[in-house]
Amino acid sequence: MTLLLILVVGGVIGWLASILMRTDAQQGIFLNIVVGVVGALIAGFLVTPLIGGAPITSGNFDILSLFASFLGAVILLAIVNLFRRGSIR
């Protein structure tokens, strides 16, 4: 059940991050889920040591962990855009 929640919440986080970074038209639902879950993993290594909390991949679904996972997804999309287009947005 936790895996299903991670996929659903990761999909929503990836979708919101792709709207913010203006890559929503290029991505489908599968890529949104991948961005959300991989962004949560990035958040576990980079963001959560700075702001505290835990990423959603640990099964913790509070506001701080959702925010950290969202920041991780935005960081992932910024890195992908930097390599793909040469600019962050």
mmCIF file with all atom_site columns, N, CA, C and O in Angstrom, residues 37-66:
data_model
loop_
_atom_site.group_PDB
_atom_site.id
_atom_site.type_symbol
_atom_site.label_atom_id
_atom_site.label_alt_id
_atom_site.label_comp_id
_atom_site.label_asym_id
_atom_site.label_entity_id
_atom_site.label_seq_id
_atom_site.pdbx_PDB_ins_code
_atom_site.Cartn_x
_atom_site.Cartn_y
_atom_site.Cartn_z
_atom_site.occupancy
_atom_site.B_iso_or_equiv
_atom_site.pdbx_formal_charge
_atom_site.auth_seq_id
_atom_site.auth_comp_id
_atom_site.auth_asym_id
_atom_site.auth_atom_id
_atom_site.pdbx_PDB_model_num
ATOM 1   N N  . VAL A 1 37 ? 9.140  10.604 -8.085 1.00 0.00 ? 37 VAL A N  1
ATOM 2   C CA . VAL A 1 37 ? 9.827  9.631  -7.231 1.00 0.00 ? 37 VAL A CA 1
ATOM 3   C C  . VAL A 1 37 ? 11.334 9.887  -7.221 1.00 0.00 ? 37 VAL A C  1
ATOM 4   O O  . VAL A 1 37 ? 11.967 9.867  -6.158 1.00 0.00 ? 37 VAL A O  1
ATOM 5   N N  . VAL A 1 38 ? 11.922 10.154 -8.370 1.00 0.00 ? 38 VAL A N  1
ATOM 6   C CA . VAL A 1 38 ? 13.357 10.448 -8.417 1.00 0.00 ? 38 VAL A CA 1
ATOM 7   C C  . VAL A 1 38 ? 13.648 11.782 -7.721 1.00 0.00 ? 38 VAL A C  1
ATOM 8   O O  . VAL A 1 38 ? 14.658 11.923 -7.030 1.00 0.00 ? 38 VAL A O  1
ATOM 9   N N  . GLY A 1 39 ? 12.731 12.731 -7.857 1.00 0.00 ? 39 GLY A N  1
ATOM 10  C CA . GLY A 1 39 ? 12.875 13.990 -7.129 1.00 0.00 ? 39 GLY A CA 1
ATOM 11  C C  . GLY A 1 39 ? 12.827 13.779 -5.627 1.00 0.00 ? 39 GLY A C  1
ATOM 12  O O  . GLY A 1 39 ? 13.533 14.443 -4.875 1.00 0.00 ? 39 GLY A O  1
ATOM 13  N N  . ALA A 1 40 ? 12.001 12.827 -5.174 1.00 0.00 ? 40 ALA A N  1
ATOM 14  C CA . ALA A 1 40 ? 11.959 12.503 -3.746 1.00 0.00 ? 40 ALA A CA 1
ATOM 15  C C  . ALA A 1 40 ? 13.274 11.867 -3.294 1.00 0.00 ? 40 ALA A C  1
ATOM 16  O O  . ALA A 1 40 ? 13.740 12.116 -2.175 1.00 0.00 ? 40 ALA A O  1
ATOM 17  N N  . LEU A 1 41 ? 13.871 11.059 -4.148 1.00 0.00 ? 41 LEU A N  1
ATOM 18  C CA . LEU A 1 41 ? 15.176 10.487 -3.814 1.00 0.00 ? 41 LEU A CA 1
ATOM 19  C C  . LEU A 1 41 ? 16.250 11.568 -3.743 1.00 0.00 ? 41 LEU A C  1
ATOM 20  O O  . LEU A 1 41 ? 17.105 11.547 -2.847 1.00 0.00 ? 41 LEU A O  1
ATOM 21  N N  . ILE A 1 42 ? 16.210 12.507 -4.671 1.00 0.00 ? 42 ILE A N  1
ATOM 22  C CA . ILE A 1 42 ? 17.153 13.630 -4.632 1.00 0.00 ? 42 ILE A CA 1
ATOM 23  C C  . ILE A 1 42 ? 16.927 14.443 -3.368 1.00 0.00 ? 42 ILE A C  1
ATOM 24  O O  . ILE A 1 42 ? 17.872 14.883 -2.715 1.00 0.00 ? 42 ILE A O  1
ATOM 25  N N  . ALA A 1 43 ? 15.669 14.623 -3.013 1.00 0.00 ? 43 ALA A N  1
ATOM 26  C CA . ALA A 1 43 ? 15.356 15.367 -1.792 1.00 0.00 ? 43 ALA A CA 1
ATOM 27  C C  . ALA A 1 43 ? 15.914 14.668 -0.565 1.00 0.00 ? 43 ALA A C  1
ATOM 28  O O  . ALA A 1 43 ? 16.331 15.317 0.389  1.00 0.00 ? 43 ALA A O  1
ATOM 29  N N  . GLY A 1 44 ? 15.929 13.352 -0.589 1.00 0.00 ? 44 GLY A N  1
ATOM 30  C CA . GLY A 1 44 ? 16.475 12.609 0.542  1.00 0.00 ? 44 GLY A CA 1
ATOM 31  C C  . GLY A 1 44 ? 17.952 12.858 0.747  1.00 0.00 ? 44 GLY A C  1
ATOM 32  O O  . GLY A 1 44 ? 18.446 12.830 1.871  1.00 0.00 ? 44 GLY A O  1
ATOM 33  N N  . PHE A 1 45 ? 18.671 13.121 -0.344 1.00 0.00 ? 45 PHE A N  1
ATOM 34  C CA . PHE A 1 45 ? 20.107 13.352 -0.236 1.00 0.00 ? 45 PHE A CA 1
ATOM 35  C C  . PHE A 1 45 ? 20.480 14.824 -0.086 1.00 0.00 ? 45 PHE A C  1
ATOM 36  O O  . PHE A 1 45 ? 21.426 15.155 0.621  1.00 0.00 ? 45 PHE A O  1
ATOM 37  N N  . LEU A 1 46 ? 19.744 15.719 -0.748 1.00 0.00 ? 46 LEU A N  1
ATOM 38  C CA . LEU A 1 46 ? 20.146 17.123 -0.789 1.00 0.00 ? 46 LEU A CA 1
ATOM 39  C C  . LEU A 1 46 ? 19.298 18.053 0.070  1.00 0.00 ? 46 LEU A C  1
ATOM 40  O O  . LEU A 1 46 ? 19.837 18.906 0.768  1.00 0.00 ? 46 LEU A O  1
ATOM 41  N N  . VAL A 1 47 ? 17.979 17.915 -0.005 1.00 0.00 ? 47 VAL A N  1
ATOM 42  C CA . VAL A 1 47 ? 17.096 18.907 0.600  1.00 0.00 ? 47 VAL A CA 1
ATOM 43  C C  . VAL A 1 47 ? 16.827 18.625 2.068  1.00 0.00 ? 47 VAL A C  1
ATOM 44  O O  . VAL A 1 47 ? 16.879 19.538 2.896  1.00 0.00 ? 47 VAL A O  1
ATOM 45  N N  . THR A 1 48 ? 16.526 17.381 2.412  1.00 0.00 ? 48 THR A N  1
ATOM 46  C CA . THR A 1 48 ? 16.142 17.088 3.799  1.00 0.00 ? 48 THR A CA 1
ATOM 47  C C  . THR A 1 48 ? 17.257 17.322 4.816  1.00 0.00 ? 48 THR A C  1
ATOM 48  O O  . THR A 1 48 ? 16.937 17.689 5.944  1.00 0.00 ? 48 THR A O  1
ATOM 49  N N  . PRO A 1 49 ? 18.536 17.148 4.487  1.00 0.00 ? 49 PRO A N  1
ATOM 50  C CA . PRO A 1 49 ? 19.545 17.532 5.485  1.00 0.00 ? 49 PRO A CA 1
ATOM 51  C C  . PRO A 1 49 ? 19.554 19.037 5.778  1.00 0.00 ? 49 PRO A C  1
ATOM 52  O O  . PRO A 1 49 ? 19.936 19.453 6.858  1.00 0.00 ? 49 PRO A O  1
ATOM 53  N N  . LEU A 1 50 ? 19.088 19.840 4.812  1.00 0.00 ? 50 LEU A N  1
ATOM 54  C CA . LEU A 1 50 ? 19.074 21.285 5.001  1.00 0.00 ? 50 LEU A CA 1
ATOM 55  C C  . LEU A 1 50 ? 17.843 21.768 5.768  1.00 0.00 ? 50 LEU A C  1
ATOM 56  O O  . LEU A 1 50 ? 17.944 22.646 6.618  1.00 0.00 ? 50 LEU A O  1
ATOM 57  N N  . ILE A 1 51 ? 16.659 21.203 5.443  1.00 0.00 ? 51 ILE A N  1
ATOM 58  C CA . ILE A 1 51 ? 15.435 21.705 6.069  1.00 0.00 ? 51 ILE A CA 1
ATOM 59  C C  . ILE A 1 51 ? 14.824 20.732 7.064  1.00 0.00 ? 51 ILE A C  1
ATOM 60  O O  . ILE A 1 51 ? 13.867 21.059 7.741  1.00 0.00 ? 51 ILE A O  1
ATOM 61  N N  . GLY A 1 52 ? 15.347 19.527 7.147  1.00 0.00 ? 52 GLY A N  1
ATOM 62  C CA . GLY A 1 52 ? 14.806 18.531 8.071  1.00 0.00 ? 52 GLY A CA 1
ATOM 63  C C  . GLY A 1 52 ? 13.702 17.726 7.420  1.00 0.00 ? 52 GLY A C  1
ATOM 64  O O  . GLY A 1 52 ? 13.379 17.890 6.265  1.00 0.00 ? 52 GLY A O  1
ATOM 65  N N  . GLY A 1 53 ? 13.111 16.847 8.177  1.00 0.00 ? 53 GLY A N  1
ATOM 66  C CA . GLY A 1 53 ? 12.045 16.006 7.652  1.00 0.00 ? 53 GLY A CA 1
ATOM 67  C C  . GLY A 1 53 ? 12.582 14.776 6.964  1.00 0.00 ? 53 GLY A C  1
ATOM 68  O O  . GLY A 1 53 ? 13.745 14.400 7.120  1.00 0.00 ? 53 GLY A O  1
ATOM 69  N N  . ALA A 1 54 ? 11.730 14.139 6.180  1.00 0.00 ? 54 ALA A N  1
ATOM 70  C CA . ALA A 1 54 ? 12.094 12.935 5.442  1.00 0.00 ? 54 ALA A CA 1
ATOM 71  C C  . ALA A 1 54 ? 11.394 12.969 4.091  1.00 0.00 ? 54 ALA A C  1
ATOM 72  O O  . ALA A 1 54 ? 10.324 13.553 3.968  1.00 0.00 ? 54 ALA A O  1
ATOM 73  N N  . PRO A 1 55 ? 11.968 12.355 3.060  1.00 0.00 ? 55 PRO A N  1
ATOM 74  C CA . PRO A 1 55 ? 11.293 12.338 1.765  1.00 0.00 ? 55 PRO A CA 1
ATOM 75  C C  . PRO A 1 55 ? 10.108 11.373 1.779  1.00 0.00 ? 55 PRO A C  1
ATOM 76  O O  . PRO A 1 55 ? 9.970  10.552 2.676  1.00 0.00 ? 55 PRO A O  1
ATOM 77  N N  . ILE A 1 56 ? 9.261  11.470 0.757  1.00 0.00 ? 56 ILE A N  1
ATOM 78  C CA . ILE A 1 56 ? 8.079  10.607 0.710  1.00 0.00 ? 56 ILE A CA 1
ATOM 79  C C  . ILE A 1 56 ? 8.454  9.151  0.478  1.00 0.00 ? 56 ILE A C  1
ATOM 80  O O  . ILE A 1 56 ? 7.668  8.271  0.770  1.00 0.00 ? 56 ILE A O  1
ATOM 81  N N  . THR A 1 57 ? 9.657  8.891  -0.027 1.00 0.00 ? 57 THR A N  1
ATOM 82  C CA . THR A 1 57 ? 10.064 7.505  -0.262 1.00 0.00 ? 57 THR A CA 1
ATOM 83  C C  . THR A 1 57 ? 10.281 6.748  1.032  1.00 0.00 ? 57 THR A C  1
ATOM 84  O O  . THR A 1 57 ? 10.352 5.528  1.027  1.00 0.00 ? 57 THR A O  1
ATOM 85  N N  . SER A 1 58 ? 10.371 7.457  2.150  1.00 0.00 ? 58 SER A N  1
ATOM 86  C CA . SER A 1 58 ? 10.494 6.785  3.444  1.00 0.00 ? 58 SER A CA 1
ATOM 87  C C  . SER A 1 58 ? 9.135  6.441  4.033  1.00 0.00 ? 58 SER A C  1
ATOM 88  O O  . SER A 1 58 ? 9.061  5.828  5.086  1.00 0.00 ? 58 SER A O  1
ATOM 89  N N  . GLY A 1 59 ? 8.060  6.839  3.368  1.00 0.00 ? 59 GLY A N  1
ATOM 90  C CA . GLY A 1 59 ? 6.715  6.556  3.851  1.00 0.00 ? 59 GLY A CA 1
ATOM 91  C C  . GLY A 1 59 ? 6.150  7.650  4.725  1.00 0.00 ? 59 GLY A C  1
ATOM 92  O O  . GLY A 1 59 ? 5.057  7.524  5.254  1.00 0.00 ? 59 GLY A O  1
ATOM 93  N N  . ASN A 1 60 ? 6.863  8.749  4.861  1.00 0.00 ? 60 ASN A N  1
ATOM 94  C CA . ASN A 1 60 ? 6.419  9.872  5.674  1.00 0.00 ? 60 ASN A CA 1
ATOM 95  C C  . ASN A 1 60 ? 5.697  10.863 4.771  1.00 0.00 ? 60 ASN A C  1
ATOM 96  O O  . ASN A 1 60 ? 6.261  11.370 3.823  1.00 0.00 ? 60 ASN A O  1
ATOM 97  N N  . PHE A 1 61 ? 4.431  11.147 5.066  1.00 0.00 ? 61 PHE A N  1
ATOM 98  C CA . PHE A 1 61 ? 3.627  12.011 4.194  1.00 0.00 ? 61 PHE A CA 1
ATOM 99  C C  . PHE A 1 61 ? 3.137  13.251 4.944  1.00 0.00 ? 61 PHE A C  1
ATOM 100 O O  . PHE A 1 61 ? 1.965  13.536 4.994  1.00 0.00 ? 61 PHE A O  1
ATOM 101 N N  . ASP A 1 62 ? 4.048  14.031 5.522  1.00 0.00 ? 62 ASP A N  1
ATOM 102 C CA . ASP A 1 62 ? 3.640  15.285 6.133  1.00 0.00 ? 62 ASP A CA 1
ATOM 103 C C  . ASP A 1 62 ? 3.990  16.440 5.190  1.00 0.00 ? 62 ASP A C  1
ATOM 104 O O  . ASP A 1 62 ? 4.559  16.235 4.126  1.00 0.00 ? 62 ASP A O  1
ATOM 105 N N  . ILE A 1 63 ? 3.636  17.637 5.570  1.00 0.00 ? 63 ILE A N  1
ATOM 106 C CA . ILE A 1 63 ? 3.821  18.805 4.705  1.00 0.00 ? 63 ILE A CA 1
ATOM 107 C C  . ILE A 1 63 ? 5.292  19.050 4.387  1.00 0.00 ? 63 ILE A C  1
ATOM 108 O O  . ILE A 1 63 ? 5.652  19.342 3.248  1.00 0.00 ? 63 ILE A O  1
ATOM 109 N N  . LEU A 1 64 ? 6.150  18.893 5.374  1.00 0.00 ? 64 LEU A N  1
ATOM 110 C CA . LEU A 1 64 ? 7.577  19.132 5.164  1.00 0.00 ? 64 LEU A CA 1
ATOM 111 C C  . LEU A 1 64 ? 8.175  18.123 4.182  1.00 0.00 ? 64 LEU A C  1
ATOM 112 O O  . LEU A 1 64 ? 8.976  18.487 3.315  1.00 0.00 ? 64 LEU A O  1
ATOM 113 N N  . SER A 1 65 ? 7.768  16.858 4.281  1.00 0.00 ? 65 SER A N  1
ATOM 114 C CA . SER A 1 65 ? 8.295  15.854 3.358  1.00 0.00 ? 65 SER A CA 1
ATOM 115 C C  . SER A 1 65 ? 7.750  16.051 1.950  1.00 0.00 ? 65 SER A C  1
ATOM 116 O O  . SER A 1 65 ? 8.464  15.833 0.968  1.00 0.00 ? 65 SER A O  1
ATOM 117 N N  . LEU A 1 66 ? 6.503  16.480 1.827  1.00 0.00 ? 66 LEU A N  1
ATOM 118 C CA . LEU A 1 66 ? 5.950  16.769 0.502  1.00 0.00 ? 66 LEU A CA 1
ATOM 119 C C  . LEU A 1 66 ? 6.653  17.967 -0.126 1.00 0.00 ? 66 LEU A C  1
ATOM 120 O O  . LEU A 1 66 ? 6.955  17.960 -1.321 1.00 0.00 ? 66 LEU A O  1
#
